[in-house]
Short mmCIF file of C-alpha atoms in Angstrom, two decimals:
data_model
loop_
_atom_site.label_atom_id
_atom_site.label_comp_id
_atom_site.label_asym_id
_atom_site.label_seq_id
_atom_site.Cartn_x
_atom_site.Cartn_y
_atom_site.Cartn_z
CA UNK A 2 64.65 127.05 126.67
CA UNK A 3 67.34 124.59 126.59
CA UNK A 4 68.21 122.21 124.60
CA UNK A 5 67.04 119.07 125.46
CA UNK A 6 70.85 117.31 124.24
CA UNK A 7 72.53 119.37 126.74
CA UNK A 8 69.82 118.37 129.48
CA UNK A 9 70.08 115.06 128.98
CA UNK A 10 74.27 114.97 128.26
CA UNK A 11 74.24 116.65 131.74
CA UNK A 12 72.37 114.33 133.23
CA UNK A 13 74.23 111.56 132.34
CA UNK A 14 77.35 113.52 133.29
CA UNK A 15 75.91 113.43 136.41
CA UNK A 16 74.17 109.69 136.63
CA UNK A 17 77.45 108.15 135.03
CA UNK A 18 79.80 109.12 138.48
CA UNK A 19 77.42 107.68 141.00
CA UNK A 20 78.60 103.87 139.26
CA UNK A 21 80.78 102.40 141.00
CA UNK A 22 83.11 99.35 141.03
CA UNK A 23 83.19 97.19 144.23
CA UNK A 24 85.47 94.50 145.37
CA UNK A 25 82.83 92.16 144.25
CA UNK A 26 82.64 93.85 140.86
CA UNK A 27 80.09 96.44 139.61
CA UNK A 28 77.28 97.39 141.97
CA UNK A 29 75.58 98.91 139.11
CA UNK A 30 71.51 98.51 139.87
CA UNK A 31 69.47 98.22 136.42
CA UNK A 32 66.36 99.49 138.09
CA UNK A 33 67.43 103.19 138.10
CA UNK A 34 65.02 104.14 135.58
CA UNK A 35 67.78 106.33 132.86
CA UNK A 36 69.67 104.43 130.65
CA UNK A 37 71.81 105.43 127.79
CA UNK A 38 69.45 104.67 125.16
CA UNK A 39 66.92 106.75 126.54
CA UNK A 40 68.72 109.23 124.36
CA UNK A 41 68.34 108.70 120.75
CA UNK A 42 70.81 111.43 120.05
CA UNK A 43 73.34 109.10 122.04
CA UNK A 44 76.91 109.71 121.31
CA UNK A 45 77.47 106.08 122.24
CA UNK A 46 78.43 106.84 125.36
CA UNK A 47 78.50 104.09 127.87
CA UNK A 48 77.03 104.18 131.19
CA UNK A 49 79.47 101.84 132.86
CA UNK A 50 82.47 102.73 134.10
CA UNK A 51 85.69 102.25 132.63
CA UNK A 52 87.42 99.28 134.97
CA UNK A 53 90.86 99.84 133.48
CA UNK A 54 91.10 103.50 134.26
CA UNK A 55 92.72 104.99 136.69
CA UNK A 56 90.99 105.29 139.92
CA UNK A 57 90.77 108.86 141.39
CA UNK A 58 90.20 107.46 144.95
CA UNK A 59 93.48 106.42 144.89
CA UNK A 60 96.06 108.78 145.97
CA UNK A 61 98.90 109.39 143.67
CA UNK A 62 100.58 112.24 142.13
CA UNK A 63 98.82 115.16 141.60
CA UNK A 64 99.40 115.28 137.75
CA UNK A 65 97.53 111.91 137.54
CA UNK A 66 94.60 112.51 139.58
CA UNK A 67 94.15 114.98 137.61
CA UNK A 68 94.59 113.58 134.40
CA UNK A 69 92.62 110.97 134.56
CA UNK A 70 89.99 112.95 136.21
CA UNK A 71 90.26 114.95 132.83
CA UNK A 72 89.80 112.25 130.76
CA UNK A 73 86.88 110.83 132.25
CA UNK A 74 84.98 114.13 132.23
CA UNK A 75 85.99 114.70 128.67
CA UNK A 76 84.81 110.88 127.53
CA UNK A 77 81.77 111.82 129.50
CA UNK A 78 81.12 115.19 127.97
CA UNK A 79 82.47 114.27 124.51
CA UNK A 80 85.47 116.20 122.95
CA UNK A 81 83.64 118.77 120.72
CA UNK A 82 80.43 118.85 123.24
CA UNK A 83 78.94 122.34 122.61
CA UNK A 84 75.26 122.81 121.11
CA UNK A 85 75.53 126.25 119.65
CA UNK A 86 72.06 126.90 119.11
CA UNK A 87 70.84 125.73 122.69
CA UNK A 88 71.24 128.71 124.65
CA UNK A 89 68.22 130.93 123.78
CA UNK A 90 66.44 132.41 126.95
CA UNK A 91 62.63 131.16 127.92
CA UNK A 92 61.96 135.42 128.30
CA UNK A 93 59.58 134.09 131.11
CA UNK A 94 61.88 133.07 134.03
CA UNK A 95 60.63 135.51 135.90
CA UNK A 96 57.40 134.41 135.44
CA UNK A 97 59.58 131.43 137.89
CA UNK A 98 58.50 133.39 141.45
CA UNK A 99 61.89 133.20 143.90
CA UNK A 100 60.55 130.55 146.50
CA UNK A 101 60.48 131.38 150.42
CA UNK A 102 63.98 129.61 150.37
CA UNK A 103 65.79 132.06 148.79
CA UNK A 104 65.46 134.47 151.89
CA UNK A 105 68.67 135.60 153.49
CA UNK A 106 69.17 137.43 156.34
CA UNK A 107 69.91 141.15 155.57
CA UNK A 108 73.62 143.29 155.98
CA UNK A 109 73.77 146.36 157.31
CA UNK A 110 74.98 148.35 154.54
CA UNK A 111 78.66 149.09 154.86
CA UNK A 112 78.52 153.13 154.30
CA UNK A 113 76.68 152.69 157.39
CA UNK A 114 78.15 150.13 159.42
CA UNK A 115 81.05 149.25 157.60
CA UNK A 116 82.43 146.70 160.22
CA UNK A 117 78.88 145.13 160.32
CA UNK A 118 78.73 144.76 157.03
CA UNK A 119 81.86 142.83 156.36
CA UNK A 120 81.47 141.02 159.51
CA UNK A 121 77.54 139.92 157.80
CA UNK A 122 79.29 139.57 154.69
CA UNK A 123 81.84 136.77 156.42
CA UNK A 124 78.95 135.00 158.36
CA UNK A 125 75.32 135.24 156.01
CA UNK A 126 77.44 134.60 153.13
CA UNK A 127 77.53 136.16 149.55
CA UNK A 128 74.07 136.86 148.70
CA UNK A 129 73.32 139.14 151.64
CA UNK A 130 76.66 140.64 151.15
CA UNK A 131 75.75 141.73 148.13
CA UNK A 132 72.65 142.90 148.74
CA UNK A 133 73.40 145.03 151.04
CA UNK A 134 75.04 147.04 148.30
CA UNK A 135 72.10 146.67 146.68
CA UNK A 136 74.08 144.45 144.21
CA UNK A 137 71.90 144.59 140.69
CA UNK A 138 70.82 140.59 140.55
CA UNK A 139 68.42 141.72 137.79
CA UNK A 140 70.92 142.61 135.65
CA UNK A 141 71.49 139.38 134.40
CA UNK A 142 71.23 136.05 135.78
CA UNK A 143 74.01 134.60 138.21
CA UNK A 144 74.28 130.87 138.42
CA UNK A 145 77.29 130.49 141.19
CA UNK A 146 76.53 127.46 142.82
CA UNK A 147 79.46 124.92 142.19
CA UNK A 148 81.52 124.29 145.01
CA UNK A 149 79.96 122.18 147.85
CA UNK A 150 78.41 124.35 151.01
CA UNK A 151 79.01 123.33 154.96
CA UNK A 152 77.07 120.39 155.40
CA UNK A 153 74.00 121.08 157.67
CA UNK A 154 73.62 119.80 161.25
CA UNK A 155 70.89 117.16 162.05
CA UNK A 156 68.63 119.19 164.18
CA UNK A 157 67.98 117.51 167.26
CA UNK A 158 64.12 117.47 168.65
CA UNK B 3 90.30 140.19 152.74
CA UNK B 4 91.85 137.50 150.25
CA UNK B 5 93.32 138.51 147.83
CA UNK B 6 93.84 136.07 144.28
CA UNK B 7 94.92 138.53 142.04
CA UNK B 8 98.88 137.83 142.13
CA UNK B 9 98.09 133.75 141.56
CA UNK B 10 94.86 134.82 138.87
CA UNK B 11 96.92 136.66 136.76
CA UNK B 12 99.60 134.01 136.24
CA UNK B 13 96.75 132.10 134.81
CA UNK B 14 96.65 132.68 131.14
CA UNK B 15 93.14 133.41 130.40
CA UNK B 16 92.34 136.30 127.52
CA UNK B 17 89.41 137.53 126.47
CA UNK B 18 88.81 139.48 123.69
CA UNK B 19 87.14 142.75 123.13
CA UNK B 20 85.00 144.85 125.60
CA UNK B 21 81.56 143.11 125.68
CA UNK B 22 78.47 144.87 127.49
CA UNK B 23 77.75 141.39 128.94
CA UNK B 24 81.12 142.01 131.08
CA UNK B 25 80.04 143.58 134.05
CA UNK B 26 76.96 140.84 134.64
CA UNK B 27 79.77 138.16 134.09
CA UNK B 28 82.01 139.69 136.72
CA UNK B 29 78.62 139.32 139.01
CA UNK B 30 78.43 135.54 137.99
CA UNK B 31 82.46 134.78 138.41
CA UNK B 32 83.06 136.41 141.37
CA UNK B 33 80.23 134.87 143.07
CA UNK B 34 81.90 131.55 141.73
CA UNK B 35 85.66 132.49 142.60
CA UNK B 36 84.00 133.19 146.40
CA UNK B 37 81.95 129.71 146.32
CA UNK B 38 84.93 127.82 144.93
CA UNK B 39 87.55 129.02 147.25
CA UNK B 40 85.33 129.25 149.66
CA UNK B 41 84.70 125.38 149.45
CA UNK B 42 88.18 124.46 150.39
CA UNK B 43 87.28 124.44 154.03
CA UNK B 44 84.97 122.13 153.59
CA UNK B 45 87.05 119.48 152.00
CA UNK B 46 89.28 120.40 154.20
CA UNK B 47 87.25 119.44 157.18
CA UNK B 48 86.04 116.60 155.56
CA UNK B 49 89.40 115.39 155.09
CA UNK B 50 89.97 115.48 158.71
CA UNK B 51 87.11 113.74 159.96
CA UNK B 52 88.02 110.64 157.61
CA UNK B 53 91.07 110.52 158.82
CA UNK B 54 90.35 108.31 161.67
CA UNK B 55 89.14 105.57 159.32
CA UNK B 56 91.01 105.76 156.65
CA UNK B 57 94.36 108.21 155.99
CA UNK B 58 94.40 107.40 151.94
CA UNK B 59 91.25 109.23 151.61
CA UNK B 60 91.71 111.51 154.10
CA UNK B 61 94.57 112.44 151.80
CA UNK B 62 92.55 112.53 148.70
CA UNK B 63 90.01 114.82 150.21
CA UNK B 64 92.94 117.05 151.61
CA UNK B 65 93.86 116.97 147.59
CA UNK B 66 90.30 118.25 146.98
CA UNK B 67 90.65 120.83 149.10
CA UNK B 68 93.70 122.10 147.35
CA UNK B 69 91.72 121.83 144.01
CA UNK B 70 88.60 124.17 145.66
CA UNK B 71 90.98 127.02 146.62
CA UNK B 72 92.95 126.69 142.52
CA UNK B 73 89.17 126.76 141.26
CA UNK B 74 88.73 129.94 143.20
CA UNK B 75 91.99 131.44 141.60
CA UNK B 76 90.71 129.87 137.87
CA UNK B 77 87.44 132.01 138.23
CA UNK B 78 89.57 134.92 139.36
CA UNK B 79 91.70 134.77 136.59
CA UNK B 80 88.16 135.08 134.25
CA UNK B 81 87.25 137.69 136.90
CA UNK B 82 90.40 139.49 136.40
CA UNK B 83 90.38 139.12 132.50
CA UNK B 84 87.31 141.10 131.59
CA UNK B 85 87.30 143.83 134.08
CA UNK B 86 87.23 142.25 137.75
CA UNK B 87 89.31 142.32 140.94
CA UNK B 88 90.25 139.19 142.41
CA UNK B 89 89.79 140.06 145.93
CA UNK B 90 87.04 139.54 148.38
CA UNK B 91 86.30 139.32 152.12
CA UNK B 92 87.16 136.38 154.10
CA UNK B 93 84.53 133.63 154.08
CA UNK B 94 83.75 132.87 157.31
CA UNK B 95 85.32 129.39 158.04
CA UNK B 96 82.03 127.33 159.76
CA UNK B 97 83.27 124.24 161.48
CA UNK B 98 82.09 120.84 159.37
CA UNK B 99 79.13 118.77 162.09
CA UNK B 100 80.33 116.64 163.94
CA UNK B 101 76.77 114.72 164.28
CA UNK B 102 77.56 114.14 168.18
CA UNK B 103 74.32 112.23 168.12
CA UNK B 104 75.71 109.42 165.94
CA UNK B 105 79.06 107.28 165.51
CA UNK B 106 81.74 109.36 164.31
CA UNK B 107 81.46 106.92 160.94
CA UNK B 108 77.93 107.24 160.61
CA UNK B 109 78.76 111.19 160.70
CA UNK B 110 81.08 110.92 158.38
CA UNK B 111 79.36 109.36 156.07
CA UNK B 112 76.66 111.97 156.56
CA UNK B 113 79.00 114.63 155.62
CA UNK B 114 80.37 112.50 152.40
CA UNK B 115 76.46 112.37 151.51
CA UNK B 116 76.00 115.96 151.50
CA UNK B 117 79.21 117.19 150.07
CA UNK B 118 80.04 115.25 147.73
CA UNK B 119 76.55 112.62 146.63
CA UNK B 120 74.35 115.57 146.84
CA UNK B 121 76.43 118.90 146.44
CA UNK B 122 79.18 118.26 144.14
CA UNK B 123 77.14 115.51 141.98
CA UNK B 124 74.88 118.67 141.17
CA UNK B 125 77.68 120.20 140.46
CA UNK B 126 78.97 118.14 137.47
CA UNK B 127 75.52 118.23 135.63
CA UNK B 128 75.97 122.13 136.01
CA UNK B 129 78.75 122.51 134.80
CA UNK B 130 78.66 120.26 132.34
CA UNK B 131 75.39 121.79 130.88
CA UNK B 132 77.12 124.96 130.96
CA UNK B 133 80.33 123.63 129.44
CA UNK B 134 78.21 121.84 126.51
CA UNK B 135 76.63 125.74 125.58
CA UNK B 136 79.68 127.35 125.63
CA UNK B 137 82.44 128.43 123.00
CA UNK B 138 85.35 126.81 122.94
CA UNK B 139 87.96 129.41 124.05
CA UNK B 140 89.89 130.38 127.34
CA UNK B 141 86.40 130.24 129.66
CA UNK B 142 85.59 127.08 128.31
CA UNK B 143 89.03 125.50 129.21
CA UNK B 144 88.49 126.75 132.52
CA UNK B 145 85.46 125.11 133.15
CA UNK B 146 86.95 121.79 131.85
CA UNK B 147 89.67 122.18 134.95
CA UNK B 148 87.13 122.68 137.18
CA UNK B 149 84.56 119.89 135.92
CA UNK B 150 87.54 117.33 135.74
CA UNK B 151 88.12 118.06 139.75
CA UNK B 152 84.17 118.14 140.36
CA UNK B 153 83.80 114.51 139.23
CA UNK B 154 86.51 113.45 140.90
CA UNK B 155 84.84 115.06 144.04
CA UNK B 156 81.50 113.36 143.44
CA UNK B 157 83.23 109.95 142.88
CA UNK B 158 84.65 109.93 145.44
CA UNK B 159 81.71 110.27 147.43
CA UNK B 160 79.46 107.51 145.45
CA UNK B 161 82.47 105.15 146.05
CA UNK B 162 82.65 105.65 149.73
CA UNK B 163 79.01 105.45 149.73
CA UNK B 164 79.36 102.05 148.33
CA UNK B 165 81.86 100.70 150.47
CA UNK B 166 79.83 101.50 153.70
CA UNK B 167 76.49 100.60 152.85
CA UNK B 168 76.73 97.11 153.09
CA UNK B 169 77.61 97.08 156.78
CA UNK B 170 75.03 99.70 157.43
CA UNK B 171 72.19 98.45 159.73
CA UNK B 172 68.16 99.37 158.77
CA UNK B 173 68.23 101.96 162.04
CA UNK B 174 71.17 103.31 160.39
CA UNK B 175 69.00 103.54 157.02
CA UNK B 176 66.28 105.17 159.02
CA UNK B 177 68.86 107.95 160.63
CA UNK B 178 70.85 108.59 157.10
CA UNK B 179 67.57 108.91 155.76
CA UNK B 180 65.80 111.59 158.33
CA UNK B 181 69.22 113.14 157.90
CA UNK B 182 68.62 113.63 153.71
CA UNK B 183 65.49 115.64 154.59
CA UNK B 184 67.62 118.20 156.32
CA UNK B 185 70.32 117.68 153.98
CA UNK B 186 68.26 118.41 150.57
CA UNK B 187 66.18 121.22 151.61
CA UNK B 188 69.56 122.94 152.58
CA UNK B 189 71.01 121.75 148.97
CA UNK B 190 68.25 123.24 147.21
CA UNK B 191 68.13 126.21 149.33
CA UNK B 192 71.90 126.74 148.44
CA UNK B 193 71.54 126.26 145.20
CA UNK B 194 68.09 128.37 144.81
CA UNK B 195 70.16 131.23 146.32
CA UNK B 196 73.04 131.27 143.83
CA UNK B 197 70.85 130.67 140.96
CA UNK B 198 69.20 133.93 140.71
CA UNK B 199 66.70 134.35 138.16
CA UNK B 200 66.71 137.35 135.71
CA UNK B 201 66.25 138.85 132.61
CA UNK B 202 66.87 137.62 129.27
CA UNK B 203 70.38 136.40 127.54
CA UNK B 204 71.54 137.87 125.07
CA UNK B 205 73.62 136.38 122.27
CA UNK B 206 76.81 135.52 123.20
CA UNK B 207 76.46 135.26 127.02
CA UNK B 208 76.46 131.43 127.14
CA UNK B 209 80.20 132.46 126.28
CA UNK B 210 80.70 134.57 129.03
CA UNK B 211 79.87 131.76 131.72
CA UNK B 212 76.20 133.54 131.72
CA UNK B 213 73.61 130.93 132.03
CA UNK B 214 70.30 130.63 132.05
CA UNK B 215 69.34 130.18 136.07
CA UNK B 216 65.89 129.24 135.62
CA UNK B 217 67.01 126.29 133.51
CA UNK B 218 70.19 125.13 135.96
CA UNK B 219 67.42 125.46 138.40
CA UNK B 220 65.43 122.78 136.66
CA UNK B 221 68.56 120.84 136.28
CA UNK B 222 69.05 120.85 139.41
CA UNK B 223 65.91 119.19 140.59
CA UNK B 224 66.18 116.34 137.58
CA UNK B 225 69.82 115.44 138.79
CA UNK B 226 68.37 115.09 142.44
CA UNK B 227 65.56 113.04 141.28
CA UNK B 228 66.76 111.16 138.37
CA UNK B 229 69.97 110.70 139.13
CA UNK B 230 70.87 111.29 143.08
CA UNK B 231 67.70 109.68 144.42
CA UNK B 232 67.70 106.58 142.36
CA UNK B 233 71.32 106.12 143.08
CA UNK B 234 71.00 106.64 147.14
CA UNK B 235 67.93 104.30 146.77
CA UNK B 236 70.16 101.88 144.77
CA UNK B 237 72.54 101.64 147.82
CA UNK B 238 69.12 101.04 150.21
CA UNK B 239 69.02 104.39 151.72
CA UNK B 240 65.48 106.47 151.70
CA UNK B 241 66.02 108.80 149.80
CA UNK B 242 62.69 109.16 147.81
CA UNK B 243 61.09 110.05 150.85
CA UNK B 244 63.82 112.07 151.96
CA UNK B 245 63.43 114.27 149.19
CA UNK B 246 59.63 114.29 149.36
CA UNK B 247 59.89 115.51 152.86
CA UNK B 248 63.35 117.84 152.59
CA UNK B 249 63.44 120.63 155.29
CA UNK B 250 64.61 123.93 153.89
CA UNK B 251 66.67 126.16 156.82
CA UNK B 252 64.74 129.12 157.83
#
């Protein structure tokens, strides 16, 4: 199970980037329902955004972007963040059943149809790629999902 | 095929020792290395369709783009240091929308939504979770690259997001919203399919970049509803019942 620090920590990670400063100031809405002190193992972390700091949106040298992109996820994520006890497994996640929307559409497998396969593999994507060669997923868990996907289409009645 | 191992092994990344746990952690940073270069195009296409509106972000977003493809050689350079081969077939490159049935900056900002309000604000609490349980070493370093860029991505997103939603109109509202339904289910479908559940962790995989899925799965679903939601609603878009009614593909 995991800790509950590194759940919350995440999560306001994650809530502390949607703030944003306007050209009529902070837009920040009090109703959102998570606040820092919701966490009385706060760092003292602060919810609102630093005004002074350099703005990523801006474009600029690469080196600064990125710099001050580094600072604000290490003042977000604290300098010495890690939990060393937190990561000890549930032992029931597969008790979690994989949901209809985890279906992909199968490969061919590629000692088979070897153009097919890589063809599948460059248009259903990784996870039916890998299938297809019957890729162990139960070996351990794979958590891969960081960078963003194609946005869908609006489907039109 | 593409092939990352020349730029991966430039990157210094060691790690010691010849752990059992390597050969499920080449599953895991492949997958990633794929993902991350993968999501390059999209930025790239994002960039693009900004352009007409605005070239500074246009440029920015070209910059993110640039960031995907060195995340893909970061996890290659983990891939390559216990065991792995930084190569892998060429992602198909699917076209961005182009949401013909709205105003190019209505589709824009429908693409902004998803990529980088939605996709890459799920990101950061990922990572970050993961980052938080992990040794500090070589891994660990790499994932603080990669989360730095992330929440620059999302940012990005939230401030354009802020900038147009005062002009937006209530049938605007309505469309964005109908448009989150299709736009979450597909999220969570994503994300469902590259968290795959399994067995139990053993010691020491936290330090591998081995996580627990089931748990990033639940983390997923609090940073959509109590951080993305709230946030969308914030800037008057219906989000709550977008996510209530999300449409997975399929």
């Amino acid at each position: 199970m995991r800790n509950e620090v590194v759940r919350l920590r995440a999560l306001r990670s994650a809530m502390r980037i949607t703030f944003t400063l306007g050209l009529g100031g902070c837009i920040q809405d009090p109703g959102t329902g998570f606040e820092a002190d919701d966490d009385p193992r706060d760092d003292g972390g602060d919810l609102e955004p630093d005004a002074d700091a350099p703005d990523p949106f801006v474009v600029g040298p690469d080196a600064a972007l990125s710099d001050a992109a580094l600072a604000d996820a290490v003042a977000i994520v604290g300098p010495d963040a890690r939990v060393g006890d937190a990561f000890v497994d549930s032992g029931d996640a597969a008790a979690d059943a994989e949901t209809p929307v985890d279906a992909a559409a199968a490969c061919p497998k590629p000692e088979e149809d070897p153009e097919g396969w890589e063809r599948c593999c460059e248009t259903q994507g990784i996870v039916a790629c890998c299938e297809a060669v019957n890729w162990d997923w139960q070996r351990a868990p794979a958590c891969m999902a960081w960078g963003p996907p194609v946005p869908p289409a609006m489907e039109v009645a | 095929m593409i092939d990352l191992r020349e730029e991966a092994r430039r990157v210094p990344v060691a790690v010691a020792g010849s752990s059992d746990l390597f050969a499920a952690a080449r599953d895991t940073w492949f997958g990633r290395m794929v993902n991350e270069h993968s999501s390059a195009a999209v930025f790239a296409g994002l960039a693009e369709q900004l352009r007409p509106f605005d070239a500074a972000a246009a440029d920015t977003c070209a910059g993110f783009a640039e960031e995907e493809r060195h995340h893909g050689v970061l996890c290659g350079a983990v891939l390559e240091a216990i065991g792995g081969e930084a190569t892998f077939p060429a992602p198909a490159t699917t076209a961005l929308p182009v949401h013909a049935d709205v105003p190019a900056r209505e589709a824009a900002l429908r693409n902004v939504l998803a990529i980088c309000c939605l996709a890459e604000t799920v990101a950061v609490a990922l990572i970050g979770a993961e980052r938080l349980e992990m040794a500090d070493g070589p891994i660990r370093r790499v994932l603080s690259d990669i989360l730095a860029d992330e929440v620059g991505h999302a940012r990005f997103g939230w401030r354009w997001l802020a900038a147009e939603a005062p002009r937006l109109d209530a049938a605007t509202r309505a469309r964005l919203g109908r448009y989150l339904e299709v736009a979450f289910g597909h999220l969570e479908t994503h994300e469902h399919a590259n968290l795959r559940l399994g067995g139990p962790l053993p010691a020491g995989a936290a330090d591998l970049g081995l996580c627990d899925a089931g748990a990033q799965r639940a983390l997923f679903r609090d940073t959509v509803e109590t951080v993305i939601v709230p946030r969308l609603e914030a800037h008057g878009l219906p989000a709550r019942a977008a996510w209530a009614s999300r449409r997975n593909p399929g």
